[in-house]
Every structure is written in C-alpha cells, then in structure tokens.
XYZ file of C-alpha atoms in Angstrom:
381
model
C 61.352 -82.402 40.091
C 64.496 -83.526 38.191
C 66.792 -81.307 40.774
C 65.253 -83.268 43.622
C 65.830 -86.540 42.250
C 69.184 -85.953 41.356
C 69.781 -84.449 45.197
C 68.121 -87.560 46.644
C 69.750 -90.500 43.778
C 72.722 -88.509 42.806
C 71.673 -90.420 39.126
C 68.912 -90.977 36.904
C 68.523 -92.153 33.287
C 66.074 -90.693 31.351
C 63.513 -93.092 30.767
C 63.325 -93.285 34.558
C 62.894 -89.459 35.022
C 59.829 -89.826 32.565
C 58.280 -92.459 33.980
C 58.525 -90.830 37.625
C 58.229 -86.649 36.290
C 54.889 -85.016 35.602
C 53.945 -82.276 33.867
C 52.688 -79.566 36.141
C 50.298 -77.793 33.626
C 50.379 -77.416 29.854
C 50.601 -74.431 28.067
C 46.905 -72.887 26.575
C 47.502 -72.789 23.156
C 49.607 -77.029 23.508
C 47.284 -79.678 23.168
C 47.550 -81.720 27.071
C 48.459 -84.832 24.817
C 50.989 -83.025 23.169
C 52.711 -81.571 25.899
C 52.449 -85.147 28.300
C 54.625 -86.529 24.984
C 57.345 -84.573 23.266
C 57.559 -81.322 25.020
C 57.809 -82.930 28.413
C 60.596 -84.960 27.409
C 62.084 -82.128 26.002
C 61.780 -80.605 30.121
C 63.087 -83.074 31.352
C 66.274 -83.415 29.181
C 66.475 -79.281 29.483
C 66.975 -79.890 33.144
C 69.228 -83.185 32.879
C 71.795 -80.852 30.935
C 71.535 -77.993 33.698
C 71.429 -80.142 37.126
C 73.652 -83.361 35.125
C 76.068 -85.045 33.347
C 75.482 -87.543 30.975
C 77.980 -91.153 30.933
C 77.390 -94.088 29.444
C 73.232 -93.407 29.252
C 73.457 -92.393 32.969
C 72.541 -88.747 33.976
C 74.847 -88.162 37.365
C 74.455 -85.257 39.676
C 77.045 -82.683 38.170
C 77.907 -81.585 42.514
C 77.723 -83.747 45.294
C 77.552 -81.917 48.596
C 79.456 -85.128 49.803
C 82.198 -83.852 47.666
C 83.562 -80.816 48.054
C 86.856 -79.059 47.979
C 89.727 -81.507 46.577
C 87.210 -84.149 47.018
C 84.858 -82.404 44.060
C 87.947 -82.473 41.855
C 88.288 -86.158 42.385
C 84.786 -86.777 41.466
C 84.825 -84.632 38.218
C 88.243 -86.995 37.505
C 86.304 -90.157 38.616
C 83.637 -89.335 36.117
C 85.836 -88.520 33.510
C 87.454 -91.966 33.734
C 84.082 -93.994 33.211
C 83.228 -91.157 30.470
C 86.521 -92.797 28.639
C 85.851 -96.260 29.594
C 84.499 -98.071 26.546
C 81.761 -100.054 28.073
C 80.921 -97.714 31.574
C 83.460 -100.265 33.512
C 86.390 -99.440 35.208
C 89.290 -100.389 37.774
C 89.656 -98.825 40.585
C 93.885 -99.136 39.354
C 92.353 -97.458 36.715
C 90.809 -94.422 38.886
C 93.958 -94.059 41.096
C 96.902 -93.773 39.181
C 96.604 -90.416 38.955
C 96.971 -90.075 42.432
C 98.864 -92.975 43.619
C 100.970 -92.665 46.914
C 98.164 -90.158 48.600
C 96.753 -91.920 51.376
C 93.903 -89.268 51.504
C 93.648 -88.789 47.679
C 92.881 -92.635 46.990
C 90.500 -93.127 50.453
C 88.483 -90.230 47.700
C 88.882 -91.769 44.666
C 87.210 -95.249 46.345
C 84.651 -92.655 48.221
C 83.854 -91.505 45.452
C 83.486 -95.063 43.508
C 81.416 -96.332 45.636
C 79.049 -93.282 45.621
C 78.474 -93.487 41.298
C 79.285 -97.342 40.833
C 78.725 -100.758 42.353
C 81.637 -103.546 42.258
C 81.513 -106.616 40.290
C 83.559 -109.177 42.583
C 84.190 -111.663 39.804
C 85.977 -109.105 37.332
C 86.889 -106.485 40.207
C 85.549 -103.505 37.945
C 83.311 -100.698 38.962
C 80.615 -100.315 36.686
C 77.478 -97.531 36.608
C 74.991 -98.170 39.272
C 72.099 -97.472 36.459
C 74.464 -98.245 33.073
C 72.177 -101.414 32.881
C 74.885 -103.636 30.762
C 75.311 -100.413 28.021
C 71.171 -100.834 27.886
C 71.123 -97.009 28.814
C 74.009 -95.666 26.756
C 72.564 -97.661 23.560
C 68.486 -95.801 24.224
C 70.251 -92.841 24.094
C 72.321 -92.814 21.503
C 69.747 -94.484 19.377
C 67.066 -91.540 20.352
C 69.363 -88.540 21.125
C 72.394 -89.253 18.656
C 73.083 -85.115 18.918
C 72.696 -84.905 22.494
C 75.397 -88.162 23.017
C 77.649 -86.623 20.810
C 77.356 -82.735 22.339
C 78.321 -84.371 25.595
C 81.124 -86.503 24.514
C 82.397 -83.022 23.682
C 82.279 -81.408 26.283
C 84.222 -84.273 27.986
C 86.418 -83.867 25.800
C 87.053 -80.331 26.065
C 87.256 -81.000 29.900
C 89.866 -83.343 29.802
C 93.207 -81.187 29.931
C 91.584 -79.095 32.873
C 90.587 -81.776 34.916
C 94.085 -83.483 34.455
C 95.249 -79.698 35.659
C 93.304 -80.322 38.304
C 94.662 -83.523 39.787
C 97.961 -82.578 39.321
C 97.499 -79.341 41.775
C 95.643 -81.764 44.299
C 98.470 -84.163 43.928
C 101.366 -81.631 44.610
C 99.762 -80.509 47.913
C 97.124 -82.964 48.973
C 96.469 -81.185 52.139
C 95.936 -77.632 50.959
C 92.449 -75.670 51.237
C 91.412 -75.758 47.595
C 88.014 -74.517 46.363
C 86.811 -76.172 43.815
C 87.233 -72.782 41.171
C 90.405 -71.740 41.983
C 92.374 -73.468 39.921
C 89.269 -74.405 37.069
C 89.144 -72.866 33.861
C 86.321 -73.943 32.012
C 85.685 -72.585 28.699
C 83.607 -69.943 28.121
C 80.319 -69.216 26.121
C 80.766 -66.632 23.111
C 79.160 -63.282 23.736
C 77.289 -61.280 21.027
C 80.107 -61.368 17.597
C 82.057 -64.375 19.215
C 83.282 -62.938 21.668
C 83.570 -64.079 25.398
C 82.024 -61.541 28.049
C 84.362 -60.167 30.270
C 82.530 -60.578 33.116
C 81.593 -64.221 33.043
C 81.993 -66.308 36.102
C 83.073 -70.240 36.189
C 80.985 -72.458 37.558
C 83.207 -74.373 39.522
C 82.750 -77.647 39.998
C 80.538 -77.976 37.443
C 81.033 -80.795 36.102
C 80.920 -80.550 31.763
C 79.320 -77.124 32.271
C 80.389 -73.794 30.521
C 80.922 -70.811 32.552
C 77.797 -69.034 32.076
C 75.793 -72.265 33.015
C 75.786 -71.557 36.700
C 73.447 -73.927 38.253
C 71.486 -74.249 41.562
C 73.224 -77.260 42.428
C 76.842 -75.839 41.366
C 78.904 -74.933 44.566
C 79.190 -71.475 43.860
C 75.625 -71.452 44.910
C 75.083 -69.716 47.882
C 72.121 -72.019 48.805
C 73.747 -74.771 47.953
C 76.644 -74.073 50.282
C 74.249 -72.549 53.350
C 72.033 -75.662 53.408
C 75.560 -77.833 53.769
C 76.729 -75.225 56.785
C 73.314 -75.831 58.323
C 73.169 -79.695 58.337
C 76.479 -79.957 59.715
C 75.498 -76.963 62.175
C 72.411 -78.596 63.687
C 74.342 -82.099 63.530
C 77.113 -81.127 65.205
C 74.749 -79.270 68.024
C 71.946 -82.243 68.163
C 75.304 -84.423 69.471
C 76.305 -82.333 72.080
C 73.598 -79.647 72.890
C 75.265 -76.852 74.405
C 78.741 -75.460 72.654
C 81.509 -72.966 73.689
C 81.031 -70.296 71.881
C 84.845 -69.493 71.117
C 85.134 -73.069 71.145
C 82.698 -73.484 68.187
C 84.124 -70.683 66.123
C 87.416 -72.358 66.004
C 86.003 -75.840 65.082
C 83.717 -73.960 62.311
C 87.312 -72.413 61.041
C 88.931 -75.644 61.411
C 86.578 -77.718 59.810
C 86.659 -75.172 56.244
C 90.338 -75.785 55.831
C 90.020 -79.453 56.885
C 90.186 -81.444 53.402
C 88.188 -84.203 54.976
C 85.548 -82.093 55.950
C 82.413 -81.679 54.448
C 82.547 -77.718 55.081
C 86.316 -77.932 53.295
C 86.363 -74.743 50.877
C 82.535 -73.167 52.332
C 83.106 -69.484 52.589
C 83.413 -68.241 55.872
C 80.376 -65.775 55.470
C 78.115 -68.517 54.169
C 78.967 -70.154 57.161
C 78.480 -67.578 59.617
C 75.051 -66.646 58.250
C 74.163 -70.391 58.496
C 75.125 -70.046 62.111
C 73.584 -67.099 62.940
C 69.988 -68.589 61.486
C 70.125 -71.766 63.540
C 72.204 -70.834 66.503
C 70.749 -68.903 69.628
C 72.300 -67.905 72.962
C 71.800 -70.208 75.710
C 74.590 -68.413 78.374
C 76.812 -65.288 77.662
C 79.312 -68.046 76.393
C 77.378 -70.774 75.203
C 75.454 -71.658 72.009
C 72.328 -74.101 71.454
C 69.924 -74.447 68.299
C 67.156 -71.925 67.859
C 64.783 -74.817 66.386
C 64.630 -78.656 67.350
C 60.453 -79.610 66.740
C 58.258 -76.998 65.235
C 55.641 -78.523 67.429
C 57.336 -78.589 70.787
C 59.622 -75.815 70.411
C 57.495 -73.719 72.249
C 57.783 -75.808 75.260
C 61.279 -76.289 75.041
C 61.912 -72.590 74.915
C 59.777 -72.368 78.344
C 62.090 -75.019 80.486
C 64.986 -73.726 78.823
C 64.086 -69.623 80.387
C 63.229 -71.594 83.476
C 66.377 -73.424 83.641
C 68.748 -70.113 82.865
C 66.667 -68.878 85.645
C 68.560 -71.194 88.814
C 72.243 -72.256 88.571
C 70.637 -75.201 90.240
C 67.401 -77.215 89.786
C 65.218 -80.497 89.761
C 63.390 -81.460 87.043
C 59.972 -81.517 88.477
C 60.997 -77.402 89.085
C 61.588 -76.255 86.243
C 58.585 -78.085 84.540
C 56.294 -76.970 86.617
C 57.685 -73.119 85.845
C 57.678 -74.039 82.652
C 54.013 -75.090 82.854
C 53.280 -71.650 84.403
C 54.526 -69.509 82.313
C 53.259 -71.341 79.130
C 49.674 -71.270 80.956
C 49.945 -67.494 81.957
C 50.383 -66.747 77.616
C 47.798 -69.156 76.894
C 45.400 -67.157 79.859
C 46.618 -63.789 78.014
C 44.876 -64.739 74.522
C 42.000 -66.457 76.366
C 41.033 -66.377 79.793
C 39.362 -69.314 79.580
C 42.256 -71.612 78.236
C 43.205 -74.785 80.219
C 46.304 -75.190 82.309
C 49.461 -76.393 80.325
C 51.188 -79.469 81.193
C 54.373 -80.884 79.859
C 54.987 -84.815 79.891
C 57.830 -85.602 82.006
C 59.633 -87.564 78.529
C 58.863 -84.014 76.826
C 61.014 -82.479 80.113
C 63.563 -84.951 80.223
C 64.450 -84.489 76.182
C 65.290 -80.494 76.768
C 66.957 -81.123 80.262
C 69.335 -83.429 78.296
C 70.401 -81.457 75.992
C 71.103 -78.476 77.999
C 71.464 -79.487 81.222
C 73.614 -82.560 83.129
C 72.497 -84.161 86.255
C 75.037 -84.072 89.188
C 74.241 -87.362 91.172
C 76.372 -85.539 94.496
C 73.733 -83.236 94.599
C 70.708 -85.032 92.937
C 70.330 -81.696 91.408
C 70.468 -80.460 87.111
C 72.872 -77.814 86.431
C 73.185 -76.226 82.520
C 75.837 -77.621 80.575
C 79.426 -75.640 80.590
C 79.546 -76.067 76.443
C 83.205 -77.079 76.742
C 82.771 -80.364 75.224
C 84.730 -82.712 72.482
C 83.642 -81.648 69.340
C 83.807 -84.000 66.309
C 82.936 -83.692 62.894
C 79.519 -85.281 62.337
C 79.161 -88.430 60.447
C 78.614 -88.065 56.867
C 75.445 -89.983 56.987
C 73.709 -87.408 59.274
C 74.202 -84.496 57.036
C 72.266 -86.171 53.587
C-alpha cells in the first residue's frame, strides 16, 4: 500500500500514510488492537525507509520514473538541497548553481522543483508540497528522534557522491549516463565488518545503502519494463501502425536521448517490453497486441480481414469480420447468435490501421512510415 502511494503522490508524511494504510490481517498470537496501533506504524515506517526518503517530515519517492538517467541525478541533488535547507525552503538560485550555464541541466533542476515543491510568489522560494510550515518535520522529530537523526546521516554520508555526481553531468551534459555508473554508495558490513564482495549499488537510490535494492530503485527490472511499455503503447496509440526498422531506431534513439524518459533503459529491457506488447501487422510493420480486453477480440477479426485485401470499404471488412467471429461463436455452440460489430466499434480499428484514400473512396492499411515523436510525459504516468 505504501509503494502505491508513493508511485501515485511521489510523497507522503506519515501521519497521512496511517490514516489512509490498513492492516491486512494481524498476526494469531498479536492482539487486533495491538497490531491496528504500534506494530502497524512500525509497517508503515519499515516501508517508508525501503520505497522513501525522509526531508523535512516529508517521505518522497526515493525514484521517479519521470527522472531517469542525468535527470535522476538531478533529483537526488534537488533533494539534497531542501535536506540542507534549514526550514524545507529553497531558491531555485539555490538549486542551480551547481549547474549553471546548462540549458538542459537547469530546464531539470526546475522539472524537478516543480515535481517535489510548490512556489511561494511573495518570497520566490520553493518549499515541500506536504512540509506543512515545519508542522511535519517537528511530529517527527518529536516521535521518531532516532529515525530523524539516522536519516540526516545518511544525507550526510551522501553528500560528497552526489556532488560527484553533478560534476560528471556538468562536464558532459549530453552523455548517456545511467544512473549507477558513476554512484558509489556505501556499503553494508558483511558478517566481522566486512563488506561483501559481491554487493550491488542501488543506483539511484536515493539515501539507500547498496544492499537495500528496492522495487522502485531503477535497477529494477520491473521498474524499468513497465516505463518501456507505457512509452511503447503511447507512442503506438498516436500513430497505430510503425515501421518496423523505423521503430527500432527511434527505440535506440530515444535510450541515449537525455530528454527521454527511456534515457539509460537497457536495451534488453526494452526489447522484451516490445516484444510483449508489439505484434505484426505486415512483414514490415508493427501495431499493439492489446488495446481493450473487451473488444480486442473484434479488433483482431477486422484487422485479419483487412490484411486480407490491399483494398477495402468499411462496410467489407465488418461484415467479414462479423463472419468469421460468428463462425467461432457457431463452433462452441451451434446455437449462438450472429455477431455484429457497431459501425463506431469498426471505424476505431480502421483508424488506427488503415487510412481512407478519398480518390478511390476506398481504406488501404497504413505504410507505418510515419513521424515519430516522443510521447508526452503526461501520457506515460
């Protein structure tokens, strides 16, 4: 429950979190009174510290999928700022020093300010959407003194990484970074002290140590496929029918691009994404598998009937549509009524696939070759 709010609000404070979370069941041997009290509060704060970061009261997503790339190492800067800022208010002067002169560098820094923090026009400082006037930061530090003070720390032992950070963004703005190439977050001691060999960063991750991966981190393979599939099926919903070749090279363009949501995304993450929502539509063309659960079955029937005619009307097409989606109706019961499809049903998959030649007063299936443009960032949440 706390993952999904933070995915949906990007922040939360905790007294919000356990007004909205509720226990799912209490242990047998925990009285149900008990466990609706301390140890829920306790879950809750657990999962704060795995999916979160704490500033100024405030609880903020540790990964934004908004973010990533360059972009996720002005964030973790961004947050470090108001982590320093004595009251939770900052400048945005204040936020882009660091990388003053980079046209794209400061369009993320204010991105990114207006994603955490809301403007106060009379003093021009950005302050915590949730920071309430220091109401949150003074709760917690009045009820969790040790948990304030363990994250303060871990700012603190942050701070001369993510200021190694900015400075490799800031000597090549433009470069395809991942957000852990260049981290080097400190590790957890192993058994005796020491730190395991094997241990992985977390990149990205935002206060976290190494062995802290999280599900919302962006070394998450999830994480990363459900990105490559929103801007997949946005991308296709805009144009219907894509180039093949045409796509490929906008898919590899679009990983390097900094200003690209898919910046960084490893190429097999985002073939697999492709290959689970993309589906042949021509021997050099590409449409989405899935559009409607509920209607996909009919738009897979006008779509064989259209492949089956270079050229075709649209009462055609439905009506082979309508006989072929009968015929498997007839072959699980003979007794099944005769299919019909809405001509606004029609006209919706004829659209997207097809484009009507007013010459010839006839539909003909789309070529794919098409402008393609990164989709807006709005479509993708």
């Amino acid at each position: 429950q706390v993952k999904a709010l933070l995915q949906s609000a990007n922040q939360l404070t905790l007294r919000q979190a356990l007004e909205i979370v509720s226990p799912l069941s209490a242990p047998p041997q925990m009285d149900p009174a008990t466990a609706a009290a301390g140890s829920l509060e306790a879950a809750i704060l657990a999962s704060l510290r795995r999916y979160a970061v704490l500033v100024h009261g405030v609880w903020i997503a540790s990964y934004d999928t908004e973010f990533r790339g360059s972009l996720a190492f002005l964030r973790e800067h961004v947050l470090h700022v108001f982590a320093h800022s004595p009251h939770g208010r900052v400048t945005a002067e204040a936020v882009t020093t660091a990388v003053r002169g980079h046209v794209f560098l400061e369009r993320g820094v204010r991105d990114v300010l207006r994603s955490v923090a809301q403007l106060d026009p009379a003093t021009r400082e950005w302050s915590l959407k949730l920071c309430g006037g220091g109401a949150e930061a003074a709760w917690m530090a009045e009820r969790f003194p040790d948990e304030v003070e363990n994250q303060r720390m871990q700012w603190a032992r942050r701070a001369a990484d993510i200021a190694s950070n900015i400075e490799t963004i800031v000597k090549n703005p433009g470069a395809r970074v991942l957000p852990n190439r260049y981290l080097k977050l400190p590790l957890q001691a192993g058994a005796g002290g020491a730190t395991p060999a094997n241990a992985t960063p977390a990149a990205g991750r935002v206060g976290m140590t190494a062995t802290q991966a999280s599900p919302m981190a962006p070394t998450d393979t999830e994480a990363l496929r459900q990105v490559a599939l929103r801007f997949l099926r946005a991308t296709l919903t805009a144009v219907g029918v894509v180039n093949r070749e045409q796509m490929k090279e906008f898919l590899r363009s679009s990983v390097q691009n900094p200003a690209s949501i898919l910046h960084g995304c490893p190429t097999a993450i985002v073939q697999k994404a492709a290959q689970e929502c993309l589906t042949t539509f021509t021997a050099s063309t590409w449409i989405l598998k899935s559009v409607s659960p509920s209607t996909d079955h009919i738009r897979r029937a006008l779509i064989a009937a259209i492949k089956a005619t270079p050229a075709f009307t649209a009462k055609d097409v439905t009506a082979e549509a309508e006989r072929q989606l009968t015929e498997a109706a007839r072959q699980q019961n003979a007794n099944a009524p005769a299919v019909s499809i809405t001509g606004a049903a029609a006209m919706t998959v004829l659209k997207e696939v097809a484009e009507f030649r007013q010459g010839e007063k006839l539909w003909h299936a789309k070529t794919g070759v098409v402008s393609l443009n990164p989709p807006p960032a709005g479509t993708l949440k």
